[in-house]
mmCIF file of C-alpha atoms in Angstrom:
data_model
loop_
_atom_site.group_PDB
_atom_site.id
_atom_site.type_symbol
_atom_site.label_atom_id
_atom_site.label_comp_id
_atom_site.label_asym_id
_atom_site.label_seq_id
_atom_site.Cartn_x
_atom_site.Cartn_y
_atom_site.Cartn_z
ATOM 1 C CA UNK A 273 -2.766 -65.891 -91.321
ATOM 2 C CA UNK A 274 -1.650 -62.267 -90.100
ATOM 3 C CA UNK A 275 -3.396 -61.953 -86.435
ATOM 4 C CA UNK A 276 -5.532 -58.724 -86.592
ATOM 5 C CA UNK A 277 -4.909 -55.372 -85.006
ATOM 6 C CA UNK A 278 -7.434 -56.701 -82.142
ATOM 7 C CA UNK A 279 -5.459 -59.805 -81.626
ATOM 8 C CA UNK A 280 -1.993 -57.622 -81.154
ATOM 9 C CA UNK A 281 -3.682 -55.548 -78.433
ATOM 10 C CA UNK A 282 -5.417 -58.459 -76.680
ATOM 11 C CA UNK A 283 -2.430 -60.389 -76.604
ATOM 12 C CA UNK A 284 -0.470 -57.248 -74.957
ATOM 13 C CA UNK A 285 -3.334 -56.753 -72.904
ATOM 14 C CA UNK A 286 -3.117 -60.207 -71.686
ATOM 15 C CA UNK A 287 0.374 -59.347 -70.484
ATOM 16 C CA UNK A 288 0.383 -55.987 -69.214
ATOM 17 C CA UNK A 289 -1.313 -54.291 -66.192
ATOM 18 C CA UNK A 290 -2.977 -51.255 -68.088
ATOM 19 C CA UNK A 291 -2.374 -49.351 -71.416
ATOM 20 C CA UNK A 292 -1.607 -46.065 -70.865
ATOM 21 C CA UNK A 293 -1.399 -44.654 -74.373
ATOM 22 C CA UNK A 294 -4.767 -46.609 -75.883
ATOM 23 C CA UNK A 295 -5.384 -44.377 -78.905
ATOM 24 C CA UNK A 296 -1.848 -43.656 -80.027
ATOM 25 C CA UNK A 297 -1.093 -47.717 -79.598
ATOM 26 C CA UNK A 298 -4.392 -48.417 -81.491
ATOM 27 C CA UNK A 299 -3.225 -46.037 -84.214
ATOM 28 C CA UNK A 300 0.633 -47.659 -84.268
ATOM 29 C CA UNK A 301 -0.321 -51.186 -85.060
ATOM 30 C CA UNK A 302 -2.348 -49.963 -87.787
ATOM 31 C CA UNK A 303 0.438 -48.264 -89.600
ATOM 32 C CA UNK A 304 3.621 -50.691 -88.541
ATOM 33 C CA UNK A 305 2.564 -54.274 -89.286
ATOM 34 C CA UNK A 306 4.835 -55.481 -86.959
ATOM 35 C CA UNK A 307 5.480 -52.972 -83.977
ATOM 36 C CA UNK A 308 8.845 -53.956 -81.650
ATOM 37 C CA UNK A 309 8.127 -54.666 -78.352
ATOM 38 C CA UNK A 310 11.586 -54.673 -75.527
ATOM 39 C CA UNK A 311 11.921 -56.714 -73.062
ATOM 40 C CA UNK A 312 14.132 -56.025 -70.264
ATOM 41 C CA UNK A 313 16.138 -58.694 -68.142
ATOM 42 C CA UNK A 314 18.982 -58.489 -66.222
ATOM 43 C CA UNK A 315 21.217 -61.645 -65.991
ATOM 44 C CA UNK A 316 21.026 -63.653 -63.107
ATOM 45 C CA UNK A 317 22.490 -67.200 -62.168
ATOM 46 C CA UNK A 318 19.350 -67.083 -59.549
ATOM 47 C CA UNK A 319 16.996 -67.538 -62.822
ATOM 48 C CA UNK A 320 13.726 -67.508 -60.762
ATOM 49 C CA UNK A 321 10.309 -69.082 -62.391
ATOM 50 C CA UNK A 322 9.040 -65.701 -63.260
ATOM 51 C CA UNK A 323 11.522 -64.601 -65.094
ATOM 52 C CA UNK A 324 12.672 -68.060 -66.965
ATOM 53 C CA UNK A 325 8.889 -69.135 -67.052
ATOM 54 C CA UNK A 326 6.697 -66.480 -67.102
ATOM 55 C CA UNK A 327 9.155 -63.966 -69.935
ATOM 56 C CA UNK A 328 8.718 -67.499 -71.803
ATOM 57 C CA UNK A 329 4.946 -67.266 -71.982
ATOM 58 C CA UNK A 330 5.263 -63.928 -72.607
ATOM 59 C CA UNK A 331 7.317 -63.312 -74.947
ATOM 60 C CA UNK A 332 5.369 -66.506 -76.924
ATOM 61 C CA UNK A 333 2.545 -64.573 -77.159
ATOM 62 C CA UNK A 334 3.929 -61.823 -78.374
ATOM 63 C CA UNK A 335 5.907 -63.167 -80.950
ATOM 64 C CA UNK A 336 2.545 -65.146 -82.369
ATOM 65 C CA UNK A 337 0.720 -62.158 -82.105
ATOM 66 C CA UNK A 338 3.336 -60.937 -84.847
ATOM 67 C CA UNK A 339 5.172 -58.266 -83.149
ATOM 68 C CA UNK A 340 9.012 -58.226 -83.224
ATOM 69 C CA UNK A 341 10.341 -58.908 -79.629
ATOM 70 C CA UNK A 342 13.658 -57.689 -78.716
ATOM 71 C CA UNK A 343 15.246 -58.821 -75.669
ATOM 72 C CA UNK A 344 17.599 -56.326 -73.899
ATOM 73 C CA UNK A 345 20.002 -58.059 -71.955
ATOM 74 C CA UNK A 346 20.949 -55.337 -69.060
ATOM 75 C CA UNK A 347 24.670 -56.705 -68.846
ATOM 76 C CA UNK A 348 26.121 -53.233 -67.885
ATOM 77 C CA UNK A 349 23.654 -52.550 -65.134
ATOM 78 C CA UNK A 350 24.454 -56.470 -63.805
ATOM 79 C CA UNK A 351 27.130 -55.318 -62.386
ATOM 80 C CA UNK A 352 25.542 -53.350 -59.530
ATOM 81 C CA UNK A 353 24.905 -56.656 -58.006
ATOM 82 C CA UNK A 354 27.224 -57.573 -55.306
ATOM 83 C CA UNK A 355 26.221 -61.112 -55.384
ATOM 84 C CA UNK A 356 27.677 -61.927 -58.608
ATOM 85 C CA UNK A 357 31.331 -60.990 -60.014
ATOM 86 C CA UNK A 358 31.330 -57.426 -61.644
ATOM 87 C CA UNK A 359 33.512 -58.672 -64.410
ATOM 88 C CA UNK A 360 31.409 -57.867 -67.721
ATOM 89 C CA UNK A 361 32.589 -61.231 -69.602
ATOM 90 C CA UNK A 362 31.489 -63.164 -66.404
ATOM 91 C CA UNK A 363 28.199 -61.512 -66.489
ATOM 92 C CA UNK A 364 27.901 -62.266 -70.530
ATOM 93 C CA UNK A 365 28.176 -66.146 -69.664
ATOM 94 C CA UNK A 366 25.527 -65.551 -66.987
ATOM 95 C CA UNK A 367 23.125 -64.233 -69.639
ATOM 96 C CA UNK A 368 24.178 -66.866 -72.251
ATOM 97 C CA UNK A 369 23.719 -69.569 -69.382
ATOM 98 C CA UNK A 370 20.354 -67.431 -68.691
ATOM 99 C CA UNK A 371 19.332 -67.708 -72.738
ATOM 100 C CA UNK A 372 20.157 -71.473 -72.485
ATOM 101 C CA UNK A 373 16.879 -72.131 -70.093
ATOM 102 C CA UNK A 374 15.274 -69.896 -71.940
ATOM 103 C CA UNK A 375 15.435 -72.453 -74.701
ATOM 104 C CA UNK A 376 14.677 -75.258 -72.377
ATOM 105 C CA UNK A 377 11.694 -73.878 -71.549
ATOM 106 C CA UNK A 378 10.617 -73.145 -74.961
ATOM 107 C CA UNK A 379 10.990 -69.662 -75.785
ATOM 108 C CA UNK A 380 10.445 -69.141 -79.200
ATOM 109 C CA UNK A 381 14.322 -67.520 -79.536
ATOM 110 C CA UNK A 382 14.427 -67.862 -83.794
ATOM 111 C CA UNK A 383 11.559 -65.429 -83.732
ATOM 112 C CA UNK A 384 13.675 -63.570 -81.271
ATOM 113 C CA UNK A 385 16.418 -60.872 -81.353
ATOM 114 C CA UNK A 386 19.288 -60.804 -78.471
ATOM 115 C CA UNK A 387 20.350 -57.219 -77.828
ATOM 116 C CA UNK A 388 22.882 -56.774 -75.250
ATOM 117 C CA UNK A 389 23.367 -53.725 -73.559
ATOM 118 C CA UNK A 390 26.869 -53.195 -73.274
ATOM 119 C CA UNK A 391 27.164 -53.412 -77.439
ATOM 120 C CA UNK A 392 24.554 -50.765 -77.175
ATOM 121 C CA UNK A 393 26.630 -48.286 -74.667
ATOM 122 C CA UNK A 394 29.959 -48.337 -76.406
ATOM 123 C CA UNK A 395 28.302 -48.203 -80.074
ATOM 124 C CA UNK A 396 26.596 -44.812 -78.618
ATOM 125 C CA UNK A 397 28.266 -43.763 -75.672
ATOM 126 C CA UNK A 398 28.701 -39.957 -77.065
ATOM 127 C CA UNK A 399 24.863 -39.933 -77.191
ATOM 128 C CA UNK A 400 24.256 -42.273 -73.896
ATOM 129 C CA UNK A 401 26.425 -39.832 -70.969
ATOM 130 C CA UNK A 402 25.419 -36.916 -72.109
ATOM 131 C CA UNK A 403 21.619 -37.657 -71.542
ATOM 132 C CA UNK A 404 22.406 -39.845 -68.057
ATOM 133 C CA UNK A 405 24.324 -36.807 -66.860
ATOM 134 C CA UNK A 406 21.290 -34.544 -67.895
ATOM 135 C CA UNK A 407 18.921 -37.091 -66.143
ATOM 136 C CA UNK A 408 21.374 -37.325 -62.793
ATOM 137 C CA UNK A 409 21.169 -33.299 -62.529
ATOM 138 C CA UNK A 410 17.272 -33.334 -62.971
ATOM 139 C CA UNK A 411 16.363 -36.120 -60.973
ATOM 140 C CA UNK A 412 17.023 -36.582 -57.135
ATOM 141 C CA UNK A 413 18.373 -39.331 -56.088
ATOM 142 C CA UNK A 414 15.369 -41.083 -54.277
ATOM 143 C CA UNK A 415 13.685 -40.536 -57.575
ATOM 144 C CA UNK A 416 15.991 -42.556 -59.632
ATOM 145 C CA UNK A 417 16.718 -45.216 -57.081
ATOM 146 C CA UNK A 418 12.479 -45.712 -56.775
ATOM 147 C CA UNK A 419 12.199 -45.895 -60.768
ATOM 148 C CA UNK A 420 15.038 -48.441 -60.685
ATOM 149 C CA UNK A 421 13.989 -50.591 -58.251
ATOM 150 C CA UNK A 422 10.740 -51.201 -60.715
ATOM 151 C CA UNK A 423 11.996 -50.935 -64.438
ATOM 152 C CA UNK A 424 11.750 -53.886 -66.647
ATOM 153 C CA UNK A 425 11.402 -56.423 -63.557
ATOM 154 C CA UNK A 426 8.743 -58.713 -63.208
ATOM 155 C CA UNK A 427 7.218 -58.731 -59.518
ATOM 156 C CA UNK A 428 8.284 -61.623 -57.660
ATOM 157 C CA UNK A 429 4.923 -63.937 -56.286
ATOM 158 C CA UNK A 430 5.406 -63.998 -52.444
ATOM 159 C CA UNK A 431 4.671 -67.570 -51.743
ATOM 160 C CA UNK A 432 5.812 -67.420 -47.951
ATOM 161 C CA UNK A 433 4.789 -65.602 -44.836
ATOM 162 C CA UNK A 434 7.590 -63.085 -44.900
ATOM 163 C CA UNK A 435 7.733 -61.380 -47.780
ATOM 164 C CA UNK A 436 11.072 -59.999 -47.051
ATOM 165 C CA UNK A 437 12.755 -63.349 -47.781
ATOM 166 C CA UNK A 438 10.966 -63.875 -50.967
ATOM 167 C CA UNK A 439 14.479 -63.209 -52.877
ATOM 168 C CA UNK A 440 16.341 -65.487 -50.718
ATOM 169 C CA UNK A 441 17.431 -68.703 -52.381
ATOM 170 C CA UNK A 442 15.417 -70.972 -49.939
ATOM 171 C CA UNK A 443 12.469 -69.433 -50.629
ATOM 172 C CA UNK A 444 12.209 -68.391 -54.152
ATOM 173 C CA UNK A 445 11.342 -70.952 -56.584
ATOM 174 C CA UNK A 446 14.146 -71.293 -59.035
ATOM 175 C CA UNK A 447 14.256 -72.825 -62.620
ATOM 176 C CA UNK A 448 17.115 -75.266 -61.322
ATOM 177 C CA UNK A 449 15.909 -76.067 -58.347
ATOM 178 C CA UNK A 450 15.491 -79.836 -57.237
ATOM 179 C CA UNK A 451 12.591 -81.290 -55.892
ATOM 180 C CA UNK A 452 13.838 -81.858 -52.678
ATOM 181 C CA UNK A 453 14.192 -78.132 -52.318
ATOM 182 C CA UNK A 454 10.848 -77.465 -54.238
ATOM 183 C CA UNK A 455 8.859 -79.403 -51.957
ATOM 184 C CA UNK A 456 9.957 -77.514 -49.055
ATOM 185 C CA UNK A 457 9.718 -74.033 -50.620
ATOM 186 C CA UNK A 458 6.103 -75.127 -51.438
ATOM 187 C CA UNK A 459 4.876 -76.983 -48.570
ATOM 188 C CA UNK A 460 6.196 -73.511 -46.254
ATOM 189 C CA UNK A 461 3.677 -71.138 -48.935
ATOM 190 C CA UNK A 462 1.035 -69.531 -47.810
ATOM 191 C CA UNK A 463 -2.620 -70.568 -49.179
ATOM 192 C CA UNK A 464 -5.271 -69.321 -47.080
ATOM 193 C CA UNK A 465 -8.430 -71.640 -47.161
ATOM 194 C CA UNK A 466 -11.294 -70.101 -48.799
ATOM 195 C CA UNK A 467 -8.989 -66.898 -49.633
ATOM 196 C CA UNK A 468 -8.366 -65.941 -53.230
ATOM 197 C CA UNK A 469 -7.883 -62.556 -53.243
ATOM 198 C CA UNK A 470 -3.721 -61.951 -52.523
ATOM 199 C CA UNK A 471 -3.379 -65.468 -52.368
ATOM 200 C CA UNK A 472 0.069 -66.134 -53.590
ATOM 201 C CA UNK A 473 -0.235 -69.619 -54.708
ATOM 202 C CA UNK A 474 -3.234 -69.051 -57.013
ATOM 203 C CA UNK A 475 -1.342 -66.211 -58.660
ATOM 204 C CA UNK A 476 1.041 -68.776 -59.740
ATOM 205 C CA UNK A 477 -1.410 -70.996 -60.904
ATOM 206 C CA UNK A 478 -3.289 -68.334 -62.881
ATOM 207 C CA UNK A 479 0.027 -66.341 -64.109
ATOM 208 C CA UNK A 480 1.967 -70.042 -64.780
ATOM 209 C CA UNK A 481 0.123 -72.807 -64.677
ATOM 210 C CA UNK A 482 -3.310 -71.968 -66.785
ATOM 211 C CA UNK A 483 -1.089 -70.313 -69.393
ATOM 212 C CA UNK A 484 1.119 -73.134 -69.361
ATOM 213 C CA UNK A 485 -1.055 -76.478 -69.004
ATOM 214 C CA UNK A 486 -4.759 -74.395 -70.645
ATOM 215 C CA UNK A 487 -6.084 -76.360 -67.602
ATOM 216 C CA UNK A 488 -5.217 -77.194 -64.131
ATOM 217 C CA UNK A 489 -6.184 -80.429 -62.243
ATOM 218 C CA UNK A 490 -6.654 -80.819 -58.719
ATOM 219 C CA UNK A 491 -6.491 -84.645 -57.247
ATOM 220 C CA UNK A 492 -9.010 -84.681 -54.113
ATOM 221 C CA UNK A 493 -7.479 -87.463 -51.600
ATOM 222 C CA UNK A 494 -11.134 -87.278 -49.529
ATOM 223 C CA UNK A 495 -12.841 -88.242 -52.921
ATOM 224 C CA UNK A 496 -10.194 -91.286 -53.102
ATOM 225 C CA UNK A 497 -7.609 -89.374 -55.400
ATOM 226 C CA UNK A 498 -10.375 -87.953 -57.849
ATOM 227 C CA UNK A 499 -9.325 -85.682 -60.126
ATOM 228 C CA UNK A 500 -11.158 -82.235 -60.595
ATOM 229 C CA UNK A 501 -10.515 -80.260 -64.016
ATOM 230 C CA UNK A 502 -10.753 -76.360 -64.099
ATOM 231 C CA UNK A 503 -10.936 -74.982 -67.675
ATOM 232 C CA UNK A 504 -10.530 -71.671 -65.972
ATOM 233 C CA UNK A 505 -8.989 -69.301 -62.897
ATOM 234 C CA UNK A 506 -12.707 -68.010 -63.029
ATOM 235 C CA UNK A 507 -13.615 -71.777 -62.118
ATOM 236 C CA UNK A 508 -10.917 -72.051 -59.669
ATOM 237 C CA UNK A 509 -11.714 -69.363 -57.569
ATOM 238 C CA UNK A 510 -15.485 -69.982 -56.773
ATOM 239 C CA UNK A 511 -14.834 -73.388 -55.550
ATOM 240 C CA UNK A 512 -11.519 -72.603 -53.848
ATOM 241 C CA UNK A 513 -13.668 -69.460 -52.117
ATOM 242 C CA UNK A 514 -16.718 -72.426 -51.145
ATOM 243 C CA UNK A 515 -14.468 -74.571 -49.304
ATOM 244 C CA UNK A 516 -14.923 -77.397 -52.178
ATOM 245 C CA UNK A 517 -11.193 -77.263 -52.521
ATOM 246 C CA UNK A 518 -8.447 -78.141 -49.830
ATOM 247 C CA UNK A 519 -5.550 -75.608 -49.794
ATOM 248 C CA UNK A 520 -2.953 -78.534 -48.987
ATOM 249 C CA UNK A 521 -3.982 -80.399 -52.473
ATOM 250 C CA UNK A 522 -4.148 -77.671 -54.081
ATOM 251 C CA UNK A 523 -0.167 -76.582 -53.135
ATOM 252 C CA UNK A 524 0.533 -80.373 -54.449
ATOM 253 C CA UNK A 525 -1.765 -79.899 -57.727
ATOM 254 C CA UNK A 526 0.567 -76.727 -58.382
ATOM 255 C CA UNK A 527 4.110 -78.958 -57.388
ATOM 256 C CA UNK A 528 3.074 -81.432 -59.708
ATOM 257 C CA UNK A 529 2.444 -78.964 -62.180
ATOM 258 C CA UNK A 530 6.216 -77.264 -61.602
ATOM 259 C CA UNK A 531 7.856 -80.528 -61.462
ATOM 260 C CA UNK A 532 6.100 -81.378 -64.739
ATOM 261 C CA UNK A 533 7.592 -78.076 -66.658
ATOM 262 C CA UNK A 534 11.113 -78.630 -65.173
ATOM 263 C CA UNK A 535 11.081 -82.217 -65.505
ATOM 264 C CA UNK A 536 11.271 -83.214 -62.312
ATOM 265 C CA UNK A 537 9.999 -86.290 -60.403
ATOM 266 C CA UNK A 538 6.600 -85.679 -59.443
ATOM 267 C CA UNK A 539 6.102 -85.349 -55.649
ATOM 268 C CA UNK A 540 4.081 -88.294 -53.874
ATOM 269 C CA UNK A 541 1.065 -87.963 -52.468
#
């Protein structure tokens, strides 16, 4: 069955931050029957959690919702990062080696349409340097460096005290990391008792896990390993906020929970 024009926007809405255009979206998906939605991603051999399991939840629910996901594979702009080679066929096996955990994850990629945008550039380069030379006389540079810094990139969850080192490798959780290395990453995260506002390991857990799992269990070790079941972040929160739940097992409720999506031993209690 076709989902309904108020099952498109609640599954965008479930994604996104705001809608800034409500009326003119509201009037597209009633004339287009299946509206394209882009994704951006850059390729990366660092393939963090957000962007390998997160865009995978994400572009799931678009694709049931019956819109036509394209995925735009920023090859050419790859190349402005000095931590990988700048050589363009390098950078395509990064972002085939990128699509590969996307199907290990589960993405939905038969439903799914690769663009990459380096085919793009030379099929319409006449078109594409005229307008970036237009932009790069209009626009200061401040202004494009601060709308750069934000397009198509999916906001990395803090988990540590510093949140200057969240890109570094021994902080960031990444899709190929082992557990060795995930148990330290997640026994250094910050979880404030009794704080769920800005807390950084409950965003995973209601951005990942929930989405992921539909539930989340916590095992209490002072009610002799009991398990508690939350249907809900809603749930979660009150009796994380009353002191009902421990911050420690809850950090080894969500590291069982990553280990279980990357297959990983689960860690010991």
């Amino acid at each position: 069955m076709e989902p309904s024009c108020y099952e498109r926007i609640a599954a965008l809405r479930s994604i996104g931050d705001h809608c800034v255009y409500a009326d003119e979206f509201w009037l597209l998906l009633q004339k287009k029957n299946a509206p394209i939605c882009y994704v951006w991603f850059e390729p990366t051999p660092w393939m963090d959690i957000t962007q390998g399991l997160l865009k995978t939840i994400y572009v799931n629910k678009m694709v049931k919702a019956g819109y036509i996901v394209k995925i735009l594979i920023a090859d050419w702009f790859a190349q402005r990062n000095h931590r990988i080679c700048s050589n363009k066929y390098v950078i395509r096996k990064i972002g085939f080696y990128n699509i590969e955990m996307w199907k290990a994850a589960g993405m939905d990629l038969d439903r799914v349409e690769l663009v990459w945008f380096s085919d793009v550039l030379e099929r319409h380069a006449s078109d594409y340097w005229p307008l970036a030379l237009d932009v790069s006389r209009k626009c200061t540079l401040k202004r494009m460096a601060r709308v750069g810094s934000k397009r198509g990139r999916i906001s990395l969850l803090d988990i540590v005290t510093d949140p200057y080192n969240m890109r570094e490798p021994k902080w960031n959780i990444f899709m190929h990391d082992k557990e060795c290395a995930l148990n330290g990453k997640i026994s250094r995260a910050v979880c404030p008792p009794k704080v769920a506002v800005c807390n950084p390991c409950l965003e995973y857990i209601k951005y990942v896990m929930f989405p992921w799992f539909g539930k989340f269990e916590v095992a209490q070790k002072e009610q002799s390993g009991v398990n508690k079941s939350f249907e809900c972040m809603e749930d979660l929160i009150v009796d994380y906020e009353s002191g009902d739940l421990d911050p420690l097992n809850v950090k080894l409720a969500f590291e069982k929970g990553i280990c279980k999506i990357l297959e990983l031993p689960e860690p010991s209690c």
